[in-house]
Amino acid sequence: MRRVAIASCTGTTIEFYDFFIYGTAAALVFPKVFFPALGTAAGTVASFATFAVAFVARPLGAAIFGHFGDRIGRKKTLVSTLLLMGISTVLIGLLPGAGTIGVAAPLALIALRIAQGLAVGGEWAGATLLATEYAPTGKRGLYAVFPQLGPSLAFALSNGTFLAVNLFVGETSQAFLDYGWRIPFIASALLVLIGLYVRLKVEETPMFARQATRGRRAGAGPLLGVFKSQPRELLVAAGSLAMMFAFFYIGTAYLTSYGTATLGLSRTSVLSLGLIAAAVFCAAIILSAIYSDRIGRRKMVLASCLVAIPGGLVLFPLLDTGSPLAFLAGLAVALVIMGVSYGPAGALLPEMFHTEYRYTGAGMAYAIAGVIGGGTAPMLAAELTSRYGSTAVGWMLAGFGLLSFACALALPETRHRDMEEIGTGDVSRASRPVAETA
């Protein structure tokens, strides 16, 4: 289990590090490097639009890699997603700007961003399955927390890398625009090699191996099987988690731009405060995942969604006081609200789907939630702020909280389920209770 925990946590950290450095660069430099002709405001909107492109690709990645993950195994598929993400990220770091190759630069950027989206779409479900299919019933929330720590560690690593580069080349140096921002992208090649080494040391999950031995039922593949047998679970899970993506990407991507461009904070301050917020975020994920083993996944998700409604409304009035301390508090609030949902999600989604198409089902639910919340929120926030002011972004976040709360009311409780007993029909009736360990 120690090897599984390390492999799942290392892999998601590297994948999301590659994903997040794009968001940081989209906030700090991409408007000037790839969209200089559009001006500051329009360039920022265009930059976040390319950020959103990856979320559109994530369901496709979940379908493609989910198919292979459910057919040939979790381990082989996870190696493929890691390679795709690593190669795409390094190529972004090597991509010339619009001043060198013109319109080909943003077009190539979009293509590579789509590749990143495909990789992340296939990554998350496989990493969580690696943990939950090994974990004993009653402790799945605890073991599923390891892949869930990936985003918080990656956010800290992303901010730390950009901060180090910023301190090296200077806050206002042209060198940051010329080549400094490229260093975190190119350096990810080393992280990918480490991740590959760790993942190749892990065995296939026993639960998948037993399923493969029993053989698959004749008929539709994993994707059609999910939509045919468990469409309700798929849609309810996606709607319940949309809020956490909205809060997360507002916090990790949009607020980086908002803090520097609107609040006038230095790039060094914003990146440094992000490191502190990442530690708080990490603690929220761990505690909520462990606590979900005691009181249930559904209750934790419901609580997070309920708090998100007033939390969204007070976020920007707090930020707009303009002090670094207020920025830290606002960022921490956004990430904690997200973390309370994210912690139990690592066990919740795998527990909702049958082993035969669990990779596809969990991945599709997660990816659809990302499209609804994560793909739209930063782009809409930039547009809403320019038109109506920052208060409108708070109302948007509160709306996401209300949507997810309504969907979470329909979630089944899953913490007592035997994952191998989940049937292909209504999973709320297809599982049997299993004694929970302390």
Coordinates of C-alpha atoms in Angstrom, one line a residue:
M1 CA 0.0 0.0 0.0
R2 CA 2.9 2.3 0.6
R3 CA 4.1 1.8 -3.0
V4 CA 0.5 2.4 -4.3
A5 CA 0.2 5.5 -2.2
I6 CA 3.5 6.9 -3.5
A7 CA 2.7 6.0 -7.1
S8 CA -0.8 7.6 -7.1
C9 CA 0.3 10.7 -5.3
T10 CA 3.4 11.2 -7.4
G11 CA 1.6 10.7 -10.7
T12 CA -1.3 13.2 -10.0
T13 CA 1.2 15.7 -8.6
I14 CA 3.2 15.7 -11.8
E15 CA 0.1 15.7 -14.0
F16 CA -1.5 18.6 -12.2
Y17 CA 1.8 20.5 -11.9
D18 CA 2.0 20.4 -15.7
F19 CA -1.7 21.5 -15.8
F20 CA -1.3 24.3 -13.3
I21 CA 1.8 25.9 -14.7
Y22 CA -0.2 26.6 -17.8
G23 CA -2.8 28.4 -15.6
T24 CA -0.1 30.5 -13.9
A25 CA 1.5 31.3 -17.2
A26 CA -1.9 32.1 -18.7
A27 CA -2.4 34.7 -16.0
L28 CA 1.0 36.2 -16.0
V29 CA 2.6 36.1 -19.5
F30 CA 0.4 34.4 -22.2
P31 CA -1.6 37.6 -23.0
K32 CA 1.7 39.3 -23.9
V33 CA 3.5 36.3 -25.5
F34 CA 0.7 34.7 -27.6
F35 CA -2.0 37.5 -27.8
P36 CA -0.1 40.8 -27.9
A37 CA -2.4 42.3 -30.6
L38 CA -5.5 42.0 -28.4
G39 CA -4.5 44.3 -25.6
T40 CA -4.5 43.6 -21.9
A41 CA -8.2 42.9 -21.2
A42 CA -9.0 41.0 -24.4
G43 CA -5.6 39.2 -24.2
T44 CA -6.4 38.0 -20.7
V45 CA -9.8 36.7 -21.8
A46 CA -8.3 34.9 -24.8
S47 CA -5.6 33.5 -22.6
F48 CA -8.1 32.0 -20.2
A49 CA -10.1 30.7 -23.2
T50 CA -7.1 28.6 -24.2
F51 CA -7.0 27.5 -20.5
A52 CA -10.7 26.4 -20.8
V53 CA -10.0 24.4 -24.0
A54 CA -8.4 21.6 -22.0
F55 CA -11.6 21.1 -20.0
V56 CA -13.5 20.5 -23.2
A57 CA -11.0 17.8 -24.0
R58 CA -11.1 16.2 -20.6
P59 CA -14.3 14.1 -21.2
L60 CA -12.8 12.9 -24.5
G61 CA -9.7 11.9 -22.6
A62 CA -11.8 10.2 -19.9
A63 CA -13.6 8.2 -22.6
I64 CA -10.5 7.2 -24.5
F65 CA -8.2 6.3 -21.6
G66 CA -11.2 5.0 -19.6
H67 CA -11.9 2.5 -22.4
F68 CA -8.3 1.2 -22.2
G69 CA -8.1 1.4 -18.5
D70 CA -11.2 -0.8 -18.2
R71 CA -10.0 -3.2 -20.9
I72 CA -6.2 -3.5 -20.6
G73 CA -5.6 -2.3 -17.0
R74 CA -5.1 0.7 -14.8
K75 CA -1.3 0.6 -14.7
K76 CA -0.6 0.6 -18.5
T77 CA -3.1 3.4 -19.1
L78 CA -1.6 5.6 -16.4
V79 CA 1.8 5.3 -17.9
S80 CA 0.3 6.6 -21.2
T81 CA -1.4 9.6 -19.7
L82 CA 1.8 10.6 -17.9
L83 CA 3.8 10.5 -21.1
L84 CA 1.2 12.5 -23.1
M85 CA 1.1 15.2 -20.4
G86 CA 4.9 15.4 -20.1
I87 CA 5.5 15.7 -23.9
S88 CA 2.8 18.3 -24.4
T89 CA 4.1 20.4 -21.5
V90 CA 7.7 20.4 -22.6
L91 CA 6.6 21.4 -26.2
I92 CA 4.6 24.4 -24.7
G93 CA 7.9 25.5 -23.1
L94 CA 9.7 25.3 -26.4
L95 CA 6.9 27.0 -28.4
P96 CA 7.8 30.4 -30.1
G97 CA 5.6 33.4 -29.4
A98 CA 3.3 35.3 -31.7
G99 CA 6.0 37.8 -32.4
T100 CA 8.1 35.1 -34.0
I101 CA 5.7 32.8 -35.9
G102 CA 2.5 34.9 -35.9
V103 CA -0.9 33.2 -35.7
A104 CA 0.7 29.8 -35.7
A105 CA 1.8 30.3 -32.1
P106 CA -1.7 30.5 -30.5
L107 CA -3.0 27.7 -32.7
A108 CA -0.1 25.4 -31.7
L109 CA -0.7 26.4 -28.1
I110 CA -4.4 25.4 -28.3
A111 CA -3.4 22.0 -29.8
L112 CA -1.0 21.3 -27.0
R113 CA -3.5 22.4 -24.4
I114 CA -6.0 20.0 -25.9
A115 CA -3.4 17.2 -25.5
Q116 CA -2.9 18.3 -21.8
G117 CA -6.7 18.0 -21.3
L118 CA -6.8 14.5 -22.8
A119 CA -4.1 13.4 -20.4
V120 CA -5.7 14.8 -17.3
G121 CA -9.1 13.4 -18.4
G122 CA -7.5 10.0 -18.3
E123 CA -5.3 10.5 -15.3
W124 CA -7.5 11.2 -12.3
A125 CA -9.8 8.2 -12.5
G126 CA -6.9 5.8 -12.9
A127 CA -4.9 7.2 -10.0
T128 CA -7.9 7.1 -7.7
L129 CA -8.8 3.6 -8.8
L130 CA -5.2 2.5 -8.1
A131 CA -5.7 3.6 -4.5
T132 CA -9.3 2.7 -3.8
E133 CA -9.2 -0.8 -5.5
Y134 CA -6.3 -1.7 -3.2
A135 CA -7.8 -0.1 0.0
P136 CA -9.9 -2.0 2.6
T137 CA -13.6 -1.1 2.9
G138 CA -13.9 1.4 5.7
K139 CA -10.6 3.1 4.9
R140 CA -11.1 4.0 1.3
G141 CA -11.4 7.7 2.1
L142 CA -8.0 7.5 3.8
Y143 CA -6.2 5.7 1.0
A144 CA -7.9 7.7 -1.7
V145 CA -6.5 10.9 -0.2
F146 CA -3.1 10.2 -1.7
P147 CA -4.0 10.9 -5.3
Q148 CA -6.2 13.7 -4.1
L149 CA -3.2 15.5 -2.6
G150 CA -1.7 15.8 -6.1
P151 CA -3.5 19.1 -7.0
S152 CA -2.5 20.8 -3.7
L153 CA 1.1 19.7 -4.0
A154 CA 1.2 20.6 -7.6
F155 CA -0.2 24.1 -6.9
A156 CA 2.5 24.6 -4.4
L157 CA 5.2 23.3 -6.8
S158 CA 3.9 25.4 -9.6
N159 CA 3.9 28.6 -7.6
G160 CA 7.3 27.7 -6.1
T161 CA 8.8 27.1 -9.5
F162 CA 7.5 30.4 -10.9
L163 CA 8.5 32.2 -7.8
A164 CA 12.1 30.9 -8.0
V165 CA 12.3 31.9 -11.7
N166 CA 10.8 35.3 -10.9
L167 CA 13.4 35.9 -8.1
F168 CA 16.2 34.8 -10.5
V169 CA 15.3 37.0 -13.5
G170 CA 13.6 39.9 -11.6
E171 CA 10.1 41.1 -11.0
T172 CA 10.0 43.5 -14.0
S173 CA 12.6 41.9 -16.2
Q174 CA 12.0 41.3 -19.9
A175 CA 13.8 38.0 -19.4
F176 CA 10.7 36.6 -17.7
L177 CA 8.7 37.2 -20.8
D178 CA 11.5 36.1 -23.1
Y179 CA 12.5 32.8 -21.5
G180 CA 11.9 32.7 -17.8
W181 CA 8.3 31.4 -18.0
R182 CA 9.5 28.5 -20.2
I183 CA 11.7 27.0 -17.5
P184 CA 8.9 25.4 -15.4
F185 CA 7.5 23.8 -18.5
I186 CA 10.8 22.4 -19.7
A187 CA 11.8 21.3 -16.2
S188 CA 8.7 19.1 -16.0
A189 CA 10.6 16.5 -18.2
L190 CA 12.6 15.5 -15.1
L191 CA 9.4 15.1 -13.0
V192 CA 7.8 12.9 -15.7
L193 CA 10.8 10.5 -15.7
I194 CA 10.5 10.2 -11.9
G195 CA 6.8 9.5 -12.2
L196 CA 7.3 6.9 -14.8
Y197 CA 9.9 5.1 -12.7
V198 CA 7.5 5.0 -9.7
R199 CA 4.5 3.9 -11.7
L200 CA 6.3 1.1 -13.5
K201 CA 7.0 -0.4 -10.1
V202 CA 3.3 -0.8 -9.2
E203 CA 1.3 -4.0 -9.9
E204 CA -2.1 -4.0 -11.5
T205 CA -5.0 -3.7 -8.9
P206 CA -6.3 -7.1 -7.6
M207 CA -9.9 -6.0 -8.2
F208 CA -9.3 -5.4 -11.9
A209 CA -7.3 -8.6 -12.2
R210 CA -10.2 -10.6 -10.7
Q211 CA -12.7 -8.8 -13.1
A212 CA -10.4 -9.7 -16.1
T213 CA -10.4 -13.3 -15.0
R214 CA -14.2 -13.5 -14.8
G215 CA -14.4 -11.9 -18.2
R216 CA -16.5 -9.1 -19.6
R217 CA -20.2 -9.3 -20.4
A218 CA -21.0 -9.3 -24.1
G219 CA -22.4 -6.1 -25.5
A220 CA -21.4 -2.4 -25.3
G221 CA -18.0 -1.1 -24.4
P222 CA -17.2 0.8 -21.1
L223 CA -18.4 4.2 -22.3
L224 CA -21.8 3.0 -23.6
G225 CA -22.1 0.7 -20.6
V226 CA -21.9 3.7 -18.3
F227 CA -24.4 5.8 -20.2
K228 CA -26.7 2.8 -20.5
S229 CA -26.6 1.4 -17.0
Q230 CA -25.7 4.3 -14.7
P231 CA -26.6 7.6 -16.4
R232 CA -28.2 9.0 -13.3
E233 CA -25.1 8.4 -11.2
L234 CA -22.9 9.9 -13.9
L235 CA -24.9 13.2 -14.1
V236 CA -25.6 13.6 -10.4
A237 CA -21.9 13.1 -9.6
A238 CA -20.8 15.6 -12.2
G239 CA -23.2 18.2 -11.0
S240 CA -22.3 17.7 -7.4
L241 CA -18.6 18.4 -8.1
A242 CA -19.0 21.3 -10.5
M243 CA -18.7 23.8 -7.7
M244 CA -15.4 22.5 -6.5
F245 CA -13.9 23.0 -9.9
A246 CA -15.2 26.6 -10.1
F247 CA -13.7 27.5 -6.8
F248 CA -10.5 25.7 -7.5
Y249 CA -9.7 27.3 -10.8
I250 CA -10.8 30.7 -9.7
G251 CA -8.4 30.3 -6.8
T252 CA -5.4 28.8 -8.7
A253 CA -5.7 30.5 -12.0
Y254 CA -7.9 33.6 -12.1
L255 CA -6.8 35.1 -8.7
T256 CA -3.2 35.0 -9.8
S257 CA -4.2 37.5 -12.6
Y258 CA -6.6 39.4 -10.4
G259 CA -4.0 39.9 -7.6
T260 CA -1.4 41.3 -9.9
A261 CA -3.4 43.2 -12.5
T262 CA -6.4 44.4 -10.5
L263 CA -5.2 44.6 -6.9
G264 CA -1.8 45.7 -7.7
L265 CA 0.1 43.1 -5.7
S266 CA 3.5 42.1 -6.8
R267 CA 4.0 38.9 -8.6
T268 CA 6.3 37.7 -5.9
S269 CA 3.7 38.4 -3.2
V270 CA 0.9 36.6 -5.1
L271 CA 3.1 33.5 -5.7
S272 CA 4.4 33.4 -2.1
L273 CA 0.9 33.7 -0.7
G274 CA -0.2 30.9 -3.0
L275 CA 2.3 28.6 -1.3
I276 CA 0.8 29.3 2.1
A277 CA -2.8 28.8 0.8
A278 CA -1.6 25.5 -0.8
A279 CA -0.7 24.2 2.6
V280 CA -4.1 25.1 4.0
F281 CA -5.7 23.4 1.0
C282 CA -3.7 20.2 1.5
A283 CA -4.8 20.1 5.2
A284 CA -8.5 20.5 4.2
I285 CA -8.3 17.6 1.7
I286 CA -6.7 15.3 4.2
L287 CA -9.1 16.0 7.0
S288 CA -12.2 15.8 4.8
A289 CA -11.1 12.5 3.2
I290 CA -10.5 10.9 6.6
Y291 CA -13.7 12.3 8.1
S292 CA -15.7 11.0 5.1
D293 CA -14.8 7.5 6.3
R294 CA -16.6 8.3 9.6
I295 CA -19.7 10.3 8.6
G296 CA -20.0 9.6 4.9
R297 CA -18.9 11.1 1.5
R298 CA -22.4 12.6 0.8
K299 CA -22.5 14.7 4.0
M300 CA -19.0 16.2 3.3
V301 CA -19.9 17.1 -0.2
L302 CA -23.2 18.7 0.9
A303 CA -21.5 20.7 3.6
S304 CA -19.0 22.1 1.2
C305 CA -21.6 23.1 -1.4
L306 CA -23.7 24.8 1.3
V307 CA -20.8 26.8 2.6
A308 CA -19.9 27.7 -1.0
I309 CA -23.0 29.9 -1.5
P310 CA -22.2 32.5 1.1
G311 CA -18.5 31.9 0.6
G312 CA -18.7 33.0 -3.0
L313 CA -20.6 36.2 -2.1
V314 CA -18.0 37.3 0.5
L315 CA -14.9 36.3 -1.5
F316 CA -14.4 39.3 -3.7
P317 CA -15.4 42.0 -1.1
L318 CA -12.7 40.5 1.0
L319 CA -10.1 40.5 -1.8
D320 CA -11.0 44.0 -2.8
T321 CA -9.8 45.4 0.5
G322 CA -6.5 45.2 -1.4
S323 CA -4.2 43.9 1.4
P324 CA -1.9 40.9 1.0
L325 CA -3.4 39.4 4.2
A326 CA -6.9 39.7 2.7
F327 CA -5.7 38.1 -0.6
L328 CA -4.3 35.2 1.4
A329 CA -7.5 34.8 3.4
G330 CA -9.7 34.9 0.2
L331 CA -7.5 32.4 -1.6
A332 CA -7.5 30.1 1.4
V333 CA -11.3 30.3 1.7
A334 CA -11.8 29.4 -2.0
L335 CA -9.4 26.4 -1.7
V336 CA -10.7 25.1 1.6
I337 CA -14.3 25.1 0.2
M338 CA -13.1 23.2 -2.8
G339 CA -10.9 20.8 -0.6
V340 CA -13.8 19.7 1.6
S341 CA -15.5 18.3 -1.5
Y342 CA -12.3 17.1 -3.2
G343 CA -11.1 15.0 -0.3
P344 CA -14.0 12.5 -0.3
A345 CA -14.4 12.6 -4.1
G346 CA -11.5 10.3 -4.6
A347 CA -13.4 7.5 -2.9
L348 CA -16.9 8.6 -3.8
L349 CA -16.7 8.3 -7.6
P350 CA -15.0 4.9 -7.8
E351 CA -17.5 3.6 -5.3
M352 CA -20.4 4.6 -7.5
F353 CA -19.4 2.5 -10.6
H354 CA -19.1 -1.2 -11.4
T355 CA -15.5 -2.5 -11.8
E356 CA -16.1 -3.3 -15.5
Y357 CA -16.4 0.3 -16.4
R358 CA -15.3 2.1 -13.2
Y359 CA -12.3 3.8 -14.9
T360 CA -14.6 5.3 -17.6
G361 CA -17.5 6.2 -15.2
A362 CA -15.4 7.9 -12.5
G363 CA -13.3 9.7 -15.2
M364 CA -16.3 10.9 -17.2
A365 CA -18.1 12.2 -14.1
Y366 CA -15.0 14.0 -13.0
A367 CA -14.3 15.4 -16.5
I368 CA -17.9 16.6 -17.0
A369 CA -17.8 18.4 -13.6
G370 CA -14.5 20.0 -14.8
V371 CA -16.2 21.3 -18.0
I372 CA -19.2 22.7 -16.1
G373 CA -17.2 24.4 -13.3
G374 CA -13.5 24.6 -14.1
G375 CA -13.6 25.3 -17.8
T376 CA -16.0 28.1 -17.7
A377 CA -15.3 29.9 -14.4
P378 CA -12.0 31.6 -15.0
M379 CA -13.0 32.7 -18.5
L380 CA -16.4 34.0 -17.3
A381 CA -14.7 35.7 -14.4
A382 CA -12.5 37.7 -16.6
E383 CA -15.4 38.8 -18.7
L384 CA -17.7 39.5 -15.8
T385 CA -15.1 41.6 -14.0
S386 CA -14.5 43.8 -17.0
R387 CA -18.3 44.3 -17.5
Y388 CA -19.9 44.3 -14.1
G389 CA -17.1 44.3 -11.5
S390 CA -15.8 41.6 -9.2
T391 CA -19.1 41.3 -7.3
A392 CA -20.6 39.5 -10.3
V393 CA -17.9 36.8 -10.0
G394 CA -19.0 36.1 -6.4
W395 CA -22.6 35.7 -7.6
M396 CA -21.4 33.2 -10.2
L397 CA -19.6 31.2 -7.6
A398 CA -22.7 31.2 -5.3
G399 CA -24.7 29.9 -8.3
F400 CA -22.3 27.0 -8.8
G401 CA -22.6 26.3 -5.0
L402 CA -26.4 26.2 -5.4
L403 CA -26.3 23.9 -8.4
S404 CA -24.0 21.4 -6.8
F405 CA -25.9 21.4 -3.5
A406 CA -29.1 20.5 -5.4
C407 CA -27.3 17.7 -7.2
A408 CA -25.5 16.5 -4.1
L409 CA -28.9 16.0 -2.4
A410 CA -29.5 13.1 -4.9
L411 CA -26.1 11.5 -4.2
P412 CA -26.2 8.0 -2.7
E413 CA -24.0 7.3 0.4
T414 CA -21.2 4.9 -0.7
R415 CA -18.8 4.5 2.2
H416 CA -20.0 1.1 3.3
R417 CA -20.2 -0.5 -0.2
D418 CA -18.3 -3.5 -1.3
M419 CA -17.0 -2.2 -4.6
E420 CA -17.0 -5.7 -6.2
E421 CA -20.6 -6.2 -5.3
I422 CA -21.8 -3.1 -7.2
G423 CA -24.2 -4.2 -9.9
T424 CA -24.7 -2.7 -13.4
G425 CA -28.1 -1.4 -12.7
D426 CA -29.1 1.1 -10.0
V427 CA -26.0 1.1 -7.7
S428 CA -28.0 2.5 -4.8
R429 CA -29.8 -0.9 -4.7
A430 CA -27.0 -3.1 -6.0
S431 CA -24.5 -2.9 -3.1
R432 CA -24.6 -4.6 0.3
P433 CA -23.3 -3.0 3.5
V434 CA -20.0 -4.1 4.7
A435 CA -18.7 -3.6 8.3
E436 CA -16.6 -0.6 8.6
T437 CA -13.3 -0.8 10.3
A438 CA -12.3 1.8 12.8

